[in-house]
């Protein structure tokens, strides 16, 4: 395994997709707060409908349409994780480009959000598909010149077992609340020798929670299963799902792993 290090800057972000409902508010907390662990396996598939409803409703869709927040992930204890809507809606930055350089063959972007990575790959002439459960994300990706499908990673997908690379960025390792189940599903989607580019949380954390989307103004979504994993935890989850860590690096406060199956 190779390791590439560059100085850490700002903390990384989180997931991609969301809804509105009952009022509630809480003070924003330090994004580097310590881990809160939780049990459970198999929640990713079982709770996929809840995840789809929450990320496809008004709060996240409105943020994507305007290209800005505030928008947070809210834990049951009231802790708030800011979501980096502005960065997601901009073009790829240096950290994103460091990931794109590692892509091989056709690329599946899981939880593509507004589509900055898919659109950039399309501009480079590389086959790429974004999937997201949020119609506004799919619309924005297509408007930017990318190809996108309204779907969950746990739905039947085009070219299963044929993708050369997959992306799980911007906190999307949390999709479904069970990283091992998610990583096992991604293995099914890739061709032999395929690779996964995954982003880890910038702090030492391994947690599974019921989260809500929160706009910071007393409006939040229904709860849905979510997870966060720092580099150590992500490596462990990946190993349990049959991956090996081929490389890891950090850039501008974001932490990435290159995973393969050794096949």
Tab-separated table of C-alpha atoms in Angstrom:
chain	number	residue	atom	x	y	z
A	1	UNK	CA	0.000	0.000	0.000
A	2	UNK	CA	1.354	3.436	-0.813
A	3	UNK	CA	0.652	6.552	1.205
A	4	UNK	CA	0.752	10.102	-0.121
A	5	UNK	CA	0.487	12.967	2.364
A	6	UNK	CA	-0.116	16.647	1.871
A	7	UNK	CA	-0.869	19.238	4.551
A	8	UNK	CA	-4.337	19.130	6.060
A	9	UNK	CA	-6.483	22.228	5.623
A	10	UNK	CA	-10.241	22.546	6.130
A	11	UNK	CA	-12.412	19.624	7.343
A	12	UNK	CA	-14.108	17.451	4.755
A	13	UNK	CA	-17.785	17.395	4.016
A	14	UNK	CA	-20.552	14.830	3.972
A	15	UNK	CA	-23.349	13.146	1.969
A	16	UNK	CA	-25.460	13.999	-1.044
A	17	UNK	CA	-29.366	14.084	-1.048
A	18	UNK	CA	-32.448	15.266	1.371
A	19	UNK	CA	-36.254	16.470	2.644
A	20	UNK	CA	-38.188	18.832	4.856
A	21	UNK	CA	-40.693	18.337	7.618
A	22	UNK	CA	-41.226	19.114	11.288
A	23	UNK	CA	-39.466	21.998	13.029
A	24	UNK	CA	-36.499	21.531	15.308
A	25	UNK	CA	-33.223	23.296	15.885
A	26	UNK	CA	-29.945	22.856	17.692
A	27	UNK	CA	-26.699	24.775	17.925
A	28	UNK	CA	-24.063	23.841	15.396
A	29	UNK	CA	-21.242	21.798	16.884
A	30	UNK	CA	-17.586	21.354	16.108
A	31	UNK	CA	-17.333	19.160	12.951
A	32	UNK	CA	-14.306	17.397	14.483
A	33	UNK	CA	-16.274	16.094	17.481
A	34	UNK	CA	-15.385	12.574	18.533
A	35	UNK	CA	-16.910	9.269	17.492
A	36	UNK	CA	-20.292	7.942	18.460
A	37	UNK	CA	-20.451	4.287	17.543
A	38	UNK	CA	-23.522	2.237	16.806
A	39	UNK	CA	-24.502	-1.353	16.075
A	40	UNK	CA	-26.307	-2.922	13.188
A	41	UNK	CA	-25.779	-4.706	9.903
A	42	UNK	CA	-27.919	-4.965	6.805
A	43	UNK	CA	-29.592	-1.586	7.350
A	44	UNK	CA	-28.375	-0.314	4.022
A	45	UNK	CA	-30.761	-2.459	2.002
A	46	UNK	CA	-33.562	-2.563	4.558
A	47	UNK	CA	-33.767	1.228	4.976
A	48	UNK	CA	-33.071	2.233	1.364
A	49	UNK	CA	-36.643	3.614	0.914
A	50	UNK	CA	-36.212	5.908	3.952
A	51	UNK	CA	-32.895	7.141	2.625
A	52	UNK	CA	-34.424	7.773	-0.796
A	53	UNK	CA	-37.349	9.775	0.662
A	54	UNK	CA	-35.142	11.916	2.860
A	55	UNK	CA	-32.538	12.830	0.286
A	56	UNK	CA	-35.078	13.444	-2.471
A	57	UNK	CA	-37.285	15.916	-0.606
A	58	UNK	CA	-37.272	19.677	-0.393
A	59	UNK	CA	-34.312	20.636	1.811
A	60	UNK	CA	-31.597	19.028	-0.266
A	61	UNK	CA	-33.323	19.722	-3.590
A	62	UNK	CA	-33.684	23.403	-2.689
A	63	UNK	CA	-30.014	23.619	-1.723
A	64	UNK	CA	-28.973	22.085	-5.044
A	65	UNK	CA	-31.174	24.445	-7.033
A	66	UNK	CA	-29.721	27.502	-5.308
A	67	UNK	CA	-26.203	26.097	-5.135
A	68	UNK	CA	-25.747	27.033	-1.483
A	69	UNK	CA	-26.602	26.135	2.102
A	70	UNK	CA	-26.822	26.181	4.971
A	71	UNK	CA	-27.642	22.501	5.251
A	72	UNK	CA	-26.556	20.071	7.945
A	73	UNK	CA	-26.711	16.431	8.939
A	74	UNK	CA	-28.188	16.318	12.439
A	75	UNK	CA	-27.519	13.468	14.855
A	76	UNK	CA	-30.070	12.462	17.534
A	77	UNK	CA	-27.938	14.259	20.160
A	78	UNK	CA	-28.305	17.547	18.242
A	79	UNK	CA	-24.761	17.612	16.825
A	80	UNK	CA	-24.706	19.202	13.371
A	81	UNK	CA	-22.354	18.352	10.499
A	82	UNK	CA	-22.241	21.095	7.835
A	83	UNK	CA	-22.752	19.860	4.272
A	84	UNK	CA	-20.500	21.538	1.723
A	85	UNK	CA	-23.189	22.438	-0.820
A	86	UNK	CA	-21.209	25.273	-2.396
A	87	UNK	CA	-18.202	23.043	-3.111
A	88	UNK	CA	-20.381	20.241	-4.468
A	89	UNK	CA	-22.075	22.686	-6.862
A	90	UNK	CA	-18.776	24.169	-8.100
A	91	UNK	CA	-16.340	22.560	-10.519
A	92	UNK	CA	-13.776	19.964	-9.414
A	93	UNK	CA	-11.024	21.309	-7.168
A	94	UNK	CA	-7.464	20.026	-6.740
A	95	UNK	CA	-8.570	17.299	-4.325
A	96	UNK	CA	-11.255	16.127	-6.768
A	97	UNK	CA	-8.741	16.080	-9.605
A	98	UNK	CA	-6.405	13.905	-7.535
A	99	UNK	CA	-9.265	11.362	-7.438
A	100	UNK	CA	-10.030	11.676	-11.141
A	101	UNK	CA	-6.408	10.848	-11.967
A	102	UNK	CA	-6.910	7.473	-10.294
A	103	UNK	CA	-10.003	6.516	-12.319
A	104	UNK	CA	-9.623	3.713	-14.839
A	105	UNK	CA	-12.101	2.695	-17.528
A	106	UNK	CA	-15.786	3.542	-17.178
A	107	UNK	CA	-16.730	5.330	-13.946
A	108	UNK	CA	-19.828	5.016	-11.748
A	109	UNK	CA	-20.296	7.969	-9.367
A	110	UNK	CA	-22.491	6.784	-6.479
A	111	UNK	CA	-24.444	9.643	-4.938
A	112	UNK	CA	-23.238	12.006	-7.658
A	113	UNK	CA	-25.058	15.049	-6.273
A	114	UNK	CA	-24.935	18.011	-8.686
A	115	UNK	CA	-22.527	16.085	-10.888
A	116	UNK	CA	-19.220	17.913	-10.873
A	117	UNK	CA	-17.209	14.681	-11.200
A	118	UNK	CA	-19.434	13.101	-13.861
A	119	UNK	CA	-19.475	16.293	-15.926
A	120	UNK	CA	-15.689	16.623	-15.735
A	121	UNK	CA	-15.205	13.002	-16.818
A	122	UNK	CA	-17.562	13.603	-19.740
A	123	UNK	CA	-15.518	16.649	-20.762
A	124	UNK	CA	-12.448	14.408	-20.769
A	125	UNK	CA	-14.185	11.913	-23.035
A	126	UNK	CA	-14.393	9.208	-20.355
A	127	UNK	CA	-17.528	7.081	-19.991
A	128	UNK	CA	-19.204	8.002	-16.703
A	129	UNK	CA	-22.619	7.629	-15.083
A	130	UNK	CA	-23.853	9.356	-11.963
A	131	UNK	CA	-26.605	7.867	-9.820
A	132	UNK	CA	-28.552	9.764	-7.178
A	133	UNK	CA	-31.925	9.434	-5.451
A	134	UNK	CA	-32.602	13.170	-5.796
A	135	UNK	CA	-34.283	14.391	-9.018
A	136	UNK	CA	-32.703	17.843	-8.593
A	137	UNK	CA	-29.240	16.239	-8.484
A	138	UNK	CA	-29.901	14.246	-11.652
A	139	UNK	CA	-31.244	17.350	-13.403
A	140	UNK	CA	-28.233	19.421	-12.414
A	141	UNK	CA	-25.786	16.712	-13.503
A	142	UNK	CA	-27.415	16.457	-16.914
A	143	UNK	CA	-27.483	20.245	-17.285
A	144	UNK	CA	-23.733	20.284	-16.615
A	145	UNK	CA	-23.153	17.815	-19.460
A	146	UNK	CA	-22.997	14.577	-17.511
A	147	UNK	CA	-25.087	11.415	-17.729
A	148	UNK	CA	-27.126	10.592	-14.635
A	149	UNK	CA	-29.768	8.121	-13.527
A	150	UNK	CA	-32.358	8.533	-10.771
A	151	UNK	CA	-31.548	5.431	-8.737
A	152	UNK	CA	-30.161	4.063	-5.496
A	153	UNK	CA	-26.959	2.053	-5.479
A	154	UNK	CA	-29.084	-0.848	-4.194
A	155	UNK	CA	-31.374	-0.752	-7.235
A	156	UNK	CA	-30.649	-2.840	-10.333
A	157	UNK	CA	-28.207	-0.726	-12.358
A	158	UNK	CA	-26.868	-0.653	-15.915
A	159	UNK	CA	-23.687	-2.629	-16.665
A	160	UNK	CA	-23.477	-4.370	-13.312
A	161	UNK	CA	-20.148	-6.179	-13.042
A	162	UNK	CA	-18.629	-4.100	-15.850
A	163	UNK	CA	-17.616	-0.729	-14.362
A	164	UNK	CA	-13.900	0.005	-14.234
A	165	UNK	CA	-14.061	2.448	-11.317
A	166	UNK	CA	-16.551	3.679	-8.753
A	167	UNK	CA	-16.619	6.837	-6.640
A	168	UNK	CA	-17.908	7.213	-3.072
A	169	UNK	CA	-17.082	10.833	-2.232
A	170	UNK	CA	-18.419	13.683	-0.085
A	171	UNK	CA	-19.433	11.440	2.801
A	172	UNK	CA	-21.291	8.923	0.642
A	173	UNK	CA	-19.684	6.020	2.482
A	174	UNK	CA	-22.590	6.713	4.829
A	175	UNK	CA	-25.301	5.765	2.326
A	176	UNK	CA	-27.689	3.303	3.961
A	177	UNK	CA	-25.983	3.426	7.350
A	178	UNK	CA	-23.949	0.227	6.851
A	179	UNK	CA	-20.527	0.751	5.188
A	180	UNK	CA	-19.781	-2.982	4.893
A	181	UNK	CA	-23.061	-3.671	3.071
A	182	UNK	CA	-22.467	-0.672	0.809
A	183	UNK	CA	-18.899	-1.680	-0.004
A	184	UNK	CA	-20.023	-5.243	-0.746
A	185	UNK	CA	-22.659	-3.883	-3.131
A	186	UNK	CA	-20.057	-1.757	-4.923
A	187	UNK	CA	-17.923	-4.864	-5.467
A	188	UNK	CA	-20.843	-6.420	-7.355
A	189	UNK	CA	-20.954	-3.444	-9.708
A	190	UNK	CA	-17.296	-3.441	-10.748
A	191	UNK	CA	-15.513	-5.509	-13.342
A	192	UNK	CA	-12.696	-7.854	-12.279
A	193	UNK	CA	-9.729	-5.628	-11.458
A	194	UNK	CA	-12.010	-2.634	-10.847
A	195	UNK	CA	-11.209	0.021	-8.289
A	196	UNK	CA	-13.105	2.135	-5.788
A	197	UNK	CA	-12.125	5.685	-4.866
A	198	UNK	CA	-13.603	6.357	-1.431
A	199	UNK	CA	-13.456	9.435	0.753
A	200	UNK	CA	-13.064	9.013	4.521
A	201	UNK	CA	-14.123	11.418	7.241
A	202	UNK	CA	-11.241	13.737	8.203
A	203	UNK	CA	-11.426	12.645	11.869
A	204	UNK	CA	-11.064	9.339	13.694
A	205	UNK	CA	-14.699	8.259	13.732
A	206	UNK	CA	-16.762	5.125	13.174
A	207	UNK	CA	-20.450	5.741	13.759
A	208	UNK	CA	-23.866	4.614	12.583
A	209	UNK	CA	-26.773	6.847	13.469
A	210	UNK	CA	-30.277	7.903	12.579
A	211	UNK	CA	-29.636	11.313	11.023
A	212	UNK	CA	-31.837	14.117	9.732
A	213	UNK	CA	-31.242	16.906	7.277
A	214	UNK	CA	-31.498	20.288	8.985
A	215	UNK	CA	-31.420	23.745	7.391
A	216	UNK	CA	-30.316	25.481	10.586
A	217	UNK	CA	-33.583	27.420	10.745
A	218	UNK	CA	-35.820	24.922	12.522
A	219	UNK	CA	-36.771	22.767	9.519
A	220	UNK	CA	-35.558	19.183	9.230
A	221	UNK	CA	-36.254	15.932	7.408
A	222	UNK	CA	-37.483	12.586	8.711
A	223	UNK	CA	-34.663	10.451	10.070
A	224	UNK	CA	-32.711	7.996	7.946
A	225	UNK	CA	-29.750	5.657	8.563
A	226	UNK	CA	-26.325	7.182	7.987
A	227	UNK	CA	-22.706	6.388	8.829
A	228	UNK	CA	-19.353	8.101	9.040
A	229	UNK	CA	-15.959	6.421	8.885
A	230	UNK	CA	-12.478	7.856	9.232
A	231	UNK	CA	-9.531	6.312	7.444
A	232	UNK	CA	-8.871	3.564	9.995
A	233	UNK	CA	-12.522	2.567	10.190
A	234	UNK	CA	-12.967	2.719	6.421
A	235	UNK	CA	-9.983	0.447	5.869
A	236	UNK	CA	-11.475	-2.048	8.310
A	237	UNK	CA	-14.920	-1.946	6.694
A	238	UNK	CA	-13.320	-2.334	3.261
A	239	UNK	CA	-11.324	-5.375	4.357
A	240	UNK	CA	-14.469	-7.040	5.707
A	241	UNK	CA	-16.179	-6.439	2.355
A	242	UNK	CA	-13.311	-8.031	0.417
A	243	UNK	CA	-11.338	-4.928	-0.581
A	244	UNK	CA	-7.707	-4.078	0.020
A	245	UNK	CA	-6.269	-0.583	0.417
A	246	UNK	CA	-3.898	0.029	-2.490
A	247	UNK	CA	-3.172	3.697	-1.723
A	248	UNK	CA	-4.288	6.553	0.476
A	249	UNK	CA	-3.675	10.291	0.465
A	250	UNK	CA	-4.935	13.570	1.834
A	251	UNK	CA	-5.266	16.938	0.167
A	252	UNK	CA	-6.852	20.176	1.372
A	253	UNK	CA	-8.206	18.489	4.476
A	254	UNK	CA	-9.858	15.623	2.603
A	255	UNK	CA	-8.827	11.983	2.990
A	256	UNK	CA	-9.050	9.400	0.194
A	257	UNK	CA	-8.503	5.672	-0.204
A	258	UNK	CA	-7.915	3.731	-3.405
A	259	UNK	CA	-9.428	0.287	-2.914
A	260	UNK	CA	-9.141	-2.771	-5.128
A	261	UNK	CA	-9.940	-6.450	-4.830
A	262	UNK	CA	-6.609	-7.832	-5.927
A	263	UNK	CA	-8.423	-9.861	-8.569
